[in-house]
PDB file of C-alpha atoms in Angstrom:
ATOM      1  CA  MET A   1     -25.115 137.089 -89.496  1.00  0.00           C
ATOM      2  CA  TRP A   2     -26.068 140.690 -90.176  1.00  0.00           C
ATOM      3  CA  ILE A   3     -29.349 140.306 -88.274  1.00  0.00           C
ATOM      4  CA  SER A   4     -27.523 138.664 -85.353  1.00  0.00           C
ATOM      5  CA  TRP A   5     -25.016 141.542 -85.234  1.00  0.00           C
ATOM      6  CA  MET A   6     -27.820 144.098 -85.259  1.00  0.00           C
ATOM      7  CA  GLN A   7     -29.584 142.330 -82.399  1.00  0.00           C
ATOM      8  CA  SER A   8     -26.357 142.214 -80.372  1.00  0.00           C
ATOM      9  CA  ALA A   9     -25.699 145.897 -81.037  1.00  0.00           C
ATOM     10  CA  ALA A  10     -29.244 146.802 -80.000  1.00  0.00           C
ATOM     11  CA  ALA A  11     -28.943 144.773 -76.796  1.00  0.00           C
ATOM     12  CA  TYR A  12     -25.576 146.372 -75.980  1.00  0.00           C
ATOM     13  CA  ALA A  13     -26.967 149.859 -76.591  1.00  0.00           C
ATOM     14  CA  ALA A  14     -29.967 149.137 -74.373  1.00  0.00           C
ATOM     15  CA  VAL A  15     -27.828 147.784 -71.531  1.00  0.00           C
ATOM     16  CA  THR A  16     -25.390 150.701 -71.791  1.00  0.00           C
ATOM     17  CA  GLY A  17     -28.221 153.203 -71.864  1.00  0.00           C
ATOM     18  CA  CYS A  18     -29.833 151.543 -68.864  1.00  0.00           C
ATOM     19  CA  ALA A  19     -26.577 151.710 -66.904  1.00  0.00           C
ATOM     20  CA  ILE A  20     -26.114 155.403 -67.697  1.00  0.00           C
ATOM     21  CA  PHE A  21     -29.703 156.168 -66.881  1.00  0.00           C
ATOM     22  CA  THR A  22     -29.526 154.198 -63.630  1.00  0.00           C
ATOM     23  CA  VAL A  23     -26.515 156.157 -62.402  1.00  0.00           C
ATOM     24  CA  SER A  24     -28.040 159.505 -63.374  1.00  0.00           C
ATOM     25  CA  SER A  25     -31.353 158.518 -61.765  1.00  0.00           C
ATOM     26  CA  LEU A  26     -29.699 157.604 -58.486  1.00  0.00           C
ATOM     27  CA  LEU A  27     -27.770 160.866 -58.509  1.00  0.00           C
ATOM     28  CA  LEU A  28     -30.936 162.864 -59.072  1.00  0.00           C
ATOM     29  CA  LEU A  29     -32.703 161.044 -56.258  1.00  0.00           C
ATOM     30  CA  ALA A  30     -29.699 161.471 -53.961  1.00  0.00           C
ATOM     31  CA  LEU A  31     -29.672 165.196 -54.635  1.00  0.00           C
ATOM     32  CA  GLY A  32     -33.331 165.422 -53.669  1.00  0.00           C
ATOM     33  CA  TRP A  33     -34.517 166.644 -57.071  1.00  0.00           C
ATOM     34  CA  SER A  34     -37.726 164.657 -56.648  1.00  0.00           C
ATOM     35  CA  SER A  35     -38.775 166.860 -53.715  1.00  0.00           C
ATOM     36  CA  LEU A  36     -39.050 170.056 -55.766  1.00  0.00           C
ATOM     37  CA  ASP A  37     -42.703 170.999 -56.227  1.00  0.00           C
ATOM     38  CA  PHE A  38     -42.211 172.964 -59.420  1.00  0.00           C
ATOM     39  CA  LYS A  39     -40.549 169.983 -61.058  1.00  0.00           C
ATOM     40  CA  ARG A  40     -43.454 167.778 -60.009  1.00  0.00           C
ATOM     41  CA  ASN A  41     -45.964 170.129 -61.613  1.00  0.00           C
ATOM     42  CA  THR A  42     -43.893 170.235 -64.813  1.00  0.00           C
ATOM     43  CA  LEU A  43     -43.715 166.445 -65.041  1.00  0.00           C
ATOM     44  CA  ASN A  44     -47.493 166.192 -64.594  1.00  0.00           C
ATOM     45  CA  THR A  45     -48.102 167.778 -68.005  1.00  0.00           C
ATOM     46  CA  GLY A  46     -46.848 164.742 -69.953  1.00  0.00           C
ATOM     47  CA  PRO A  47     -49.402 162.124 -68.812  1.00  0.00           C
ATOM     48  CA  LEU A  48     -52.140 164.766 -69.017  1.00  0.00           C
ATOM     49  CA  GLY A  49     -51.343 165.366 -72.687  1.00  0.00           C
ATOM     50  CA  LEU A  50     -50.381 168.987 -72.031  1.00  0.00           C
ATOM     51  CA  SER A  51     -46.679 168.771 -72.827  1.00  0.00           C
ATOM     52  CA  LYS A  52     -45.627 171.021 -75.693  1.00  0.00           C
ATOM     53  CA  ARG A  53     -42.792 168.602 -76.509  1.00  0.00           C
ATOM     54  CA  ARG A  54     -45.143 165.814 -77.541  1.00  0.00           C
ATOM     55  CA  ARG A  55     -45.082 165.609 -81.341  1.00  0.00           C
ATOM     56  CA  LYS A  56     -47.937 163.181 -81.821  1.00  0.00           C
ATOM     57  CA  LEU A  57     -51.026 163.231 -79.645  1.00  0.00           C
ATOM     58  CA  ARG A  58     -52.496 159.889 -78.571  1.00  0.00           C
ATOM     59  CA  LYS A  59     -56.203 159.409 -78.102  1.00  0.00           C
ATOM     60  CA  HIS A  60     -57.140 158.873 -74.455  1.00  0.00           C
ATOM     61  CA  ALA A  61     -60.182 157.088 -73.067  1.00  0.00           C
ATOM     62  CA  ILE A  62     -62.231 159.633 -71.109  1.00  0.00           C
ATOM     63  CA  LEU A  63     -65.064 158.789 -68.723  1.00  0.00           C
ATOM     64  CA  ASN A  64     -67.646 161.392 -67.678  1.00  0.00           C
ATOM     65  CA  VAL A  65     -68.291 160.989 -63.937  1.00  0.00           C
ATOM     66  CA  ALA A  66     -70.194 164.238 -63.378  1.00  0.00           C
ATOM     67  CA  GLU A  67     -73.577 162.500 -63.104  1.00  0.00           C
ATOM     68  CA  LEU A  68     -72.392 159.404 -61.254  1.00  0.00           C
ATOM     69  CA  ILE A  69     -73.032 158.866 -57.551  1.00  0.00           C
ATOM     70  CA  HIS A  70     -71.230 155.545 -57.151  1.00  0.00           C
ATOM     71  CA  TRP A  71     -69.143 153.233 -59.338  1.00  0.00           C
ATOM     72  CA  HIS A  72     -72.141 150.907 -59.477  1.00  0.00           C
ATOM     73  CA  ASP A  73     -73.832 153.483 -61.730  1.00  0.00           C
ATOM     74  CA  TRP A  74     -70.983 153.148 -64.220  1.00  0.00           C
ATOM     75  CA  ALA A  75     -70.867 149.349 -63.960  1.00  0.00           C
ATOM     76  CA  ALA A  76     -74.608 149.113 -64.616  1.00  0.00           C
ATOM     77  CA  SER A  77     -74.112 150.747 -68.034  1.00  0.00           C
ATOM     78  CA  LEU A  78     -71.615 148.120 -69.212  1.00  0.00           C
ATOM     79  CA  SER A  79     -72.290 145.006 -71.249  1.00  0.00           C
ATOM     80  CA  ARG A  80     -73.038 141.754 -69.446  1.00  0.00           C
ATOM     81  CA  SER A  81     -69.501 140.295 -69.288  1.00  0.00           C
ATOM     82  CA  PRO A  82     -67.617 143.238 -67.710  1.00  0.00           C
ATOM     83  CA  ARG A  83     -70.622 144.073 -65.554  1.00  0.00           C
ATOM     84  CA  THR A  84     -70.659 140.564 -64.112  1.00  0.00           C
ATOM     85  CA  THR A  85     -66.901 140.697 -63.546  1.00  0.00           C
ATOM     86  CA  LEU A  86     -67.116 143.959 -61.612  1.00  0.00           C
ATOM     87  CA  LEU A  87     -70.249 143.218 -59.598  1.00  0.00           C
ATOM     88  CA  LYS A  88     -69.829 139.517 -58.837  1.00  0.00           C
ATOM     89  CA  GLN A  89     -66.425 138.042 -59.651  1.00  0.00           C
ATOM     90  CA  LEU A  90     -63.969 140.755 -58.625  1.00  0.00           C
ATOM     91  CA  ASP A  91     -64.422 140.774 -54.856  1.00  0.00           C
ATOM     92  CA  LYS A  92     -64.518 136.961 -54.656  1.00  0.00           C
ATOM     93  CA  THR A  93     -61.298 136.700 -56.657  1.00  0.00           C
ATOM     94  CA  TRP A  94     -59.573 139.286 -54.483  1.00  0.00           C
ATOM     95  CA  VAL A  95     -60.544 137.496 -51.279  1.00  0.00           C
ATOM     96  CA  ALA A  96     -59.271 134.192 -52.683  1.00  0.00           C
ATOM     97  CA  ASN A  97     -55.928 135.777 -53.684  1.00  0.00           C
ATOM     98  CA  ASP A  98     -55.543 138.006 -50.608  1.00  0.00           C
ATOM     99  CA  ILE A  99     -55.460 141.244 -52.630  1.00  0.00           C
ATOM    100  CA  MET A 100     -54.858 144.359 -50.528  1.00  0.00           C
ATOM    101  CA  ILE A 101     -54.479 148.042 -51.441  1.00  0.00           C
ATOM    102  CA  ALA A 102     -52.316 150.715 -49.796  1.00  0.00           C
ATOM    103  CA  THR A 103     -52.291 154.400 -50.782  1.00  0.00           C
ATOM    104  CA  LEU A 104     -48.815 155.966 -50.766  1.00  0.00           C
ATOM    105  CA  SER A 105     -47.011 159.157 -51.689  1.00  0.00           C
ATOM    106  CA  PRO A 106     -45.039 158.947 -54.977  1.00  0.00           C
ATOM    107  CA  THR A 107     -41.844 159.748 -53.037  1.00  0.00           C
ATOM    108  CA  THR A 108     -42.142 156.433 -51.170  1.00  0.00           C
ATOM    109  CA  LEU A 109     -41.932 154.297 -54.311  1.00  0.00           C
ATOM    110  CA  GLY A 110     -38.909 151.996 -54.139  1.00  0.00           C
ATOM    111  CA  LEU A 111     -37.166 149.054 -55.769  1.00  0.00           C
ATOM    112  CA  ARG A 112     -40.148 146.707 -55.666  1.00  0.00           C
ATOM    113  CA  HIS A 113     -42.242 149.292 -57.498  1.00  0.00           C
ATOM    114  CA  LEU A 114     -39.400 149.828 -59.957  1.00  0.00           C
ATOM    115  CA  TRP A 115     -39.526 146.147 -60.858  1.00  0.00           C
ATOM    116  CA  ILE A 116     -43.279 146.444 -61.506  1.00  0.00           C
ATOM    117  CA  ALA A 117     -42.678 149.338 -63.919  1.00  0.00           C
ATOM    118  CA  ILE A 118     -39.900 147.449 -65.727  1.00  0.00           C
ATOM    119  CA  SER A 119     -41.989 144.261 -65.976  1.00  0.00           C
ATOM    120  CA  HIS A 120     -44.884 146.311 -67.339  1.00  0.00           C
ATOM    121  CA  GLN A 121     -42.741 147.795 -70.111  1.00  0.00           C
ATOM    122  CA  ARG A 122     -40.856 144.600 -70.984  1.00  0.00           C
ATOM    123  CA  ARG A 123     -44.060 142.857 -72.071  1.00  0.00           C
ATOM    124  CA  SER A 124     -44.019 144.943 -75.250  1.00  0.00           C
ATOM    125  CA  ARG A 125     -40.274 145.806 -75.364  1.00  0.00           C
ATOM    126  CA  PRO A 126     -38.211 142.899 -73.980  1.00  0.00           C
ATOM    127  CA  VAL A 127     -34.873 144.760 -74.079  1.00  0.00           C
ATOM    128  CA  LEU A 128     -35.688 148.453 -74.383  1.00  0.00           C
ATOM    129  CA  GLY A 129     -38.399 148.002 -71.774  1.00  0.00           C
ATOM    130  CA  VAL A 130     -35.754 147.972 -69.047  1.00  0.00           C
ATOM    131  CA  VAL A 131     -34.703 151.517 -69.937  1.00  0.00           C
ATOM    132  CA  VAL A 132     -38.271 152.699 -70.501  1.00  0.00           C
ATOM    133  CA  GLY A 133     -39.356 151.127 -67.213  1.00  0.00           C
ATOM    134  CA  TRP A 134     -36.576 152.950 -65.354  1.00  0.00           C
ATOM    135  CA  PHE A 135     -37.604 156.221 -66.956  1.00  0.00           C
ATOM    136  CA  ARG A 136     -41.315 155.827 -66.231  1.00  0.00           C
ATOM    137  CA  PHE A 137     -40.601 154.817 -62.643  1.00  0.00           C
ATOM    138  CA  LEU A 138     -38.380 157.848 -62.099  1.00  0.00           C
ATOM    139  CA  VAL A 139     -41.009 160.172 -63.571  1.00  0.00           C
ATOM    140  CA  ALA A 140     -43.740 158.533 -61.461  1.00  0.00           C
ATOM    141  CA  ARG A 141     -41.666 159.021 -58.317  1.00  0.00           C
ATOM    142  CA  MET A 142     -41.124 162.695 -59.136  1.00  0.00           C
ATOM    143  CA  MET A 143     -44.761 163.460 -59.943  1.00  0.00           C
ATOM    144  CA  SER A 144     -47.397 164.728 -57.550  1.00  0.00           C
ATOM    145  CA  GLY A 145     -50.662 163.027 -56.631  1.00  0.00           C
ATOM    146  CA  SER A 146     -51.067 159.682 -54.902  1.00  0.00           C
ATOM    147  CA  VAL A 147     -50.339 156.018 -55.647  1.00  0.00           C
ATOM    148  CA  ASP A 148     -52.484 152.957 -54.965  1.00  0.00           C
ATOM    149  CA  VAL A 149     -50.259 149.880 -54.576  1.00  0.00           C
ATOM    150  CA  TYR A 150     -51.860 146.457 -55.030  1.00  0.00           C
ATOM    151  CA  PHE A 151     -50.500 143.553 -52.979  1.00  0.00           C
ATOM    152  CA  ARG A 152     -51.102 139.833 -53.520  1.00  0.00           C
ATOM    153  CA  ASN A 153     -50.194 137.710 -50.510  1.00  0.00           C
ATOM    154  CA  GLY A 154     -48.197 140.651 -49.148  1.00  0.00           C
ATOM    155  CA  VAL A 155     -46.158 141.190 -52.340  1.00  0.00           C
ATOM    156  CA  PRO A 156     -46.667 144.355 -54.458  1.00  0.00           C
ATOM    157  CA  VAL A 157     -47.737 143.324 -57.973  1.00  0.00           C
ATOM    158  CA  ALA A 158     -49.197 146.533 -59.435  1.00  0.00           C
ATOM    159  CA  PHE A 159     -49.662 150.215 -58.757  1.00  0.00           C
ATOM    160  CA  CYS A 160     -51.823 153.013 -60.089  1.00  0.00           C
ATOM    161  CA  GLN A 161     -50.865 156.685 -59.890  1.00  0.00           C
ATOM    162  CA  TYR A 162     -53.426 159.499 -59.827  1.00  0.00           C
ATOM    163  CA  ILE A 163     -52.866 163.167 -60.626  1.00  0.00           C
ATOM    164  CA  CYS A 164     -55.500 165.882 -60.833  1.00  0.00           C
ATOM    165  CA  LYS A 165     -55.584 168.879 -63.162  1.00  0.00           C
ATOM    166  CA  GLY A 166     -58.607 171.162 -63.186  1.00  0.00           C
ATOM    167  CA  ASP A 167     -61.723 168.983 -63.451  1.00  0.00           C
ATOM    168  CA  THR A 168     -59.848 165.890 -64.706  1.00  0.00           C
ATOM    169  CA  LEU A 169     -58.340 162.976 -62.781  1.00  0.00           C
ATOM    170  CA  ARG A 170     -55.637 161.049 -64.661  1.00  0.00           C
ATOM    171  CA  ALA A 171     -54.945 157.412 -63.813  1.00  0.00           C
ATOM    172  CA  MET A 172     -51.808 155.492 -64.861  1.00  0.00           C
ATOM    173  CA  TRP A 173     -51.431 151.734 -64.316  1.00  0.00           C
ATOM    174  CA  PHE A 174     -48.369 149.514 -64.029  1.00  0.00           C
ATOM    175  CA  TYR A 175     -48.580 145.725 -63.720  1.00  0.00           C
ATOM    176  CA  SER A 176     -45.918 143.096 -63.137  1.00  0.00           C
ATOM    177  CA  SER A 177     -45.621 140.281 -65.672  1.00  0.00           C
ATOM    178  CA  ASN A 178     -47.539 137.878 -63.427  1.00  0.00           C
ATOM    179  CA  ASN A 179     -50.648 140.066 -63.424  1.00  0.00           C
ATOM    180  CA  THR A 180     -53.731 138.047 -62.523  1.00  0.00           C
ATOM    181  CA  SER A 181     -56.575 138.292 -60.028  1.00  0.00           C
ATOM    182  CA  LEU A 182     -58.554 140.779 -62.165  1.00  0.00           C
ATOM    183  CA  LEU A 183     -56.276 143.595 -60.996  1.00  0.00           C
ATOM    184  CA  TRP A 184     -57.009 145.727 -64.060  1.00  0.00           C
ATOM    185  CA  PHE A 185     -60.747 145.662 -63.379  1.00  0.00           C
ATOM    186  CA  GLY A 186     -60.138 146.485 -59.737  1.00  0.00           C
ATOM    187  CA  ALA A 187     -57.880 149.424 -60.551  1.00  0.00           C
ATOM    188  CA  LEU A 188     -60.376 150.780 -63.068  1.00  0.00           C
ATOM    189  CA  ARG A 189     -63.202 150.454 -60.539  1.00  0.00           C
ATOM    190  CA  ALA A 190     -61.143 152.232 -57.887  1.00  0.00           C
ATOM    191  CA  GLY A 191     -60.287 155.003 -60.341  1.00  0.00           C
ATOM    192  CA  VAL A 192     -63.947 155.613 -61.167  1.00  0.00           C
ATOM    193  CA  GLN A 193     -64.875 155.826 -57.485  1.00  0.00           C
ATOM    194  CA  ARG A 194     -61.928 158.107 -56.696  1.00  0.00           C
ATOM    195  CA  ALA A 195     -62.950 160.470 -59.504  1.00  0.00           C
ATOM    196  CA  ILE A 196     -66.531 160.530 -58.223  1.00  0.00           C
ATOM    197  CA  GLU A 197     -65.387 161.346 -54.674  1.00  0.00           C
ATOM    198  CA  THR A 198     -62.829 164.013 -55.665  1.00  0.00           C
ATOM    199  CA  PRO A 199     -64.398 167.491 -55.360  1.00  0.00           C
ATOM    200  CA  GLY A 200     -64.621 169.362 -58.651  1.00  0.00           C
ATOM    201  CA  VAL A 201     -63.705 166.381 -60.846  1.00  0.00           C
ATOM    202  CA  LYS A 202     -65.969 165.681 -63.830  1.00  0.00           C
ATOM    203  CA  TRP A 203     -63.718 163.505 -65.982  1.00  0.00           C
ATOM    204  CA  LEU A 204     -61.569 160.416 -65.495  1.00  0.00           C
ATOM    205  CA  ASP A 205     -58.701 160.133 -67.989  1.00  0.00           C
ATOM    206  CA  THR A 206     -57.642 156.488 -68.172  1.00  0.00           C
ATOM    207  CA  GLY A 207     -54.934 157.030 -70.756  1.00  0.00           C
ATOM    208  CA  PRO A 208     -54.306 155.785 -74.314  1.00  0.00           C
ATOM    209  CA  SER A 209     -56.571 152.872 -75.219  1.00  0.00           C
ATOM    210  CA  GLN A 210     -57.863 151.067 -78.282  1.00  0.00           C
ATOM    211  CA  GLY A 211     -60.771 148.883 -79.283  1.00  0.00           C
ATOM    212  CA  GLY A 212     -62.899 147.212 -76.634  1.00  0.00           C
ATOM    213  CA  VAL A 213     -60.707 148.430 -73.787  1.00  0.00           C
ATOM    214  CA  ALA A 214     -61.342 152.047 -74.768  1.00  0.00           C
ATOM    215  CA  GLU A 215     -65.078 151.394 -75.009  1.00  0.00           C
ATOM    216  CA  LEU A 216     -65.120 149.837 -71.529  1.00  0.00           C
ATOM    217  CA  LYS A 217     -63.224 152.782 -70.032  1.00  0.00           C
ATOM    218  CA  GLN A 218     -65.417 155.395 -71.666  1.00  0.00           C
ATOM    219  CA  ARG A 219     -68.855 153.931 -70.897  1.00  0.00           C
TER     220      ARG A 219
END
């Protein structure tokens, strides 16, 4: 009974917090706060690991792109399985699933992108993920940079946001719960190529990662 009460209280707190945050978010957007450049630059510091408010630093996977000419150069250095996925399977899978990409401004992100962010967070936090997803979506919409939105059969299923600071390009991914079609590999490949083509960029920061995923990102 005690455990059941705690679960109910946690769910109620999450729903209440989400409602409060939703109202405040809509008010901020209605007031045009997301159009202020200085706020955008301030919000960029968090994902880049430069925020002074962050108590515990998380290790990010960093890829050196200074010597790369094309993403093929990076793919060639990988082990057989991911190399085969990137060079042979990815494009075939995308054609079969009608995967398309559109590059947008963060200010154009809307409700369909919000659902992607919430779905992404709820995989690890079924209840609290709704609040966290709202927060991350709002921050993403207020940040600078650009956003690649991935569509499957005309429906947005993932997006990746890029921001640049000095010689580093930071990539942040969000996937809906029905993520398939090798979207993660495609987004990582696109991020490597974007970093290579961006003048002055030497590093691609792909965010916090562990184990084999970190090794793949850093090769």
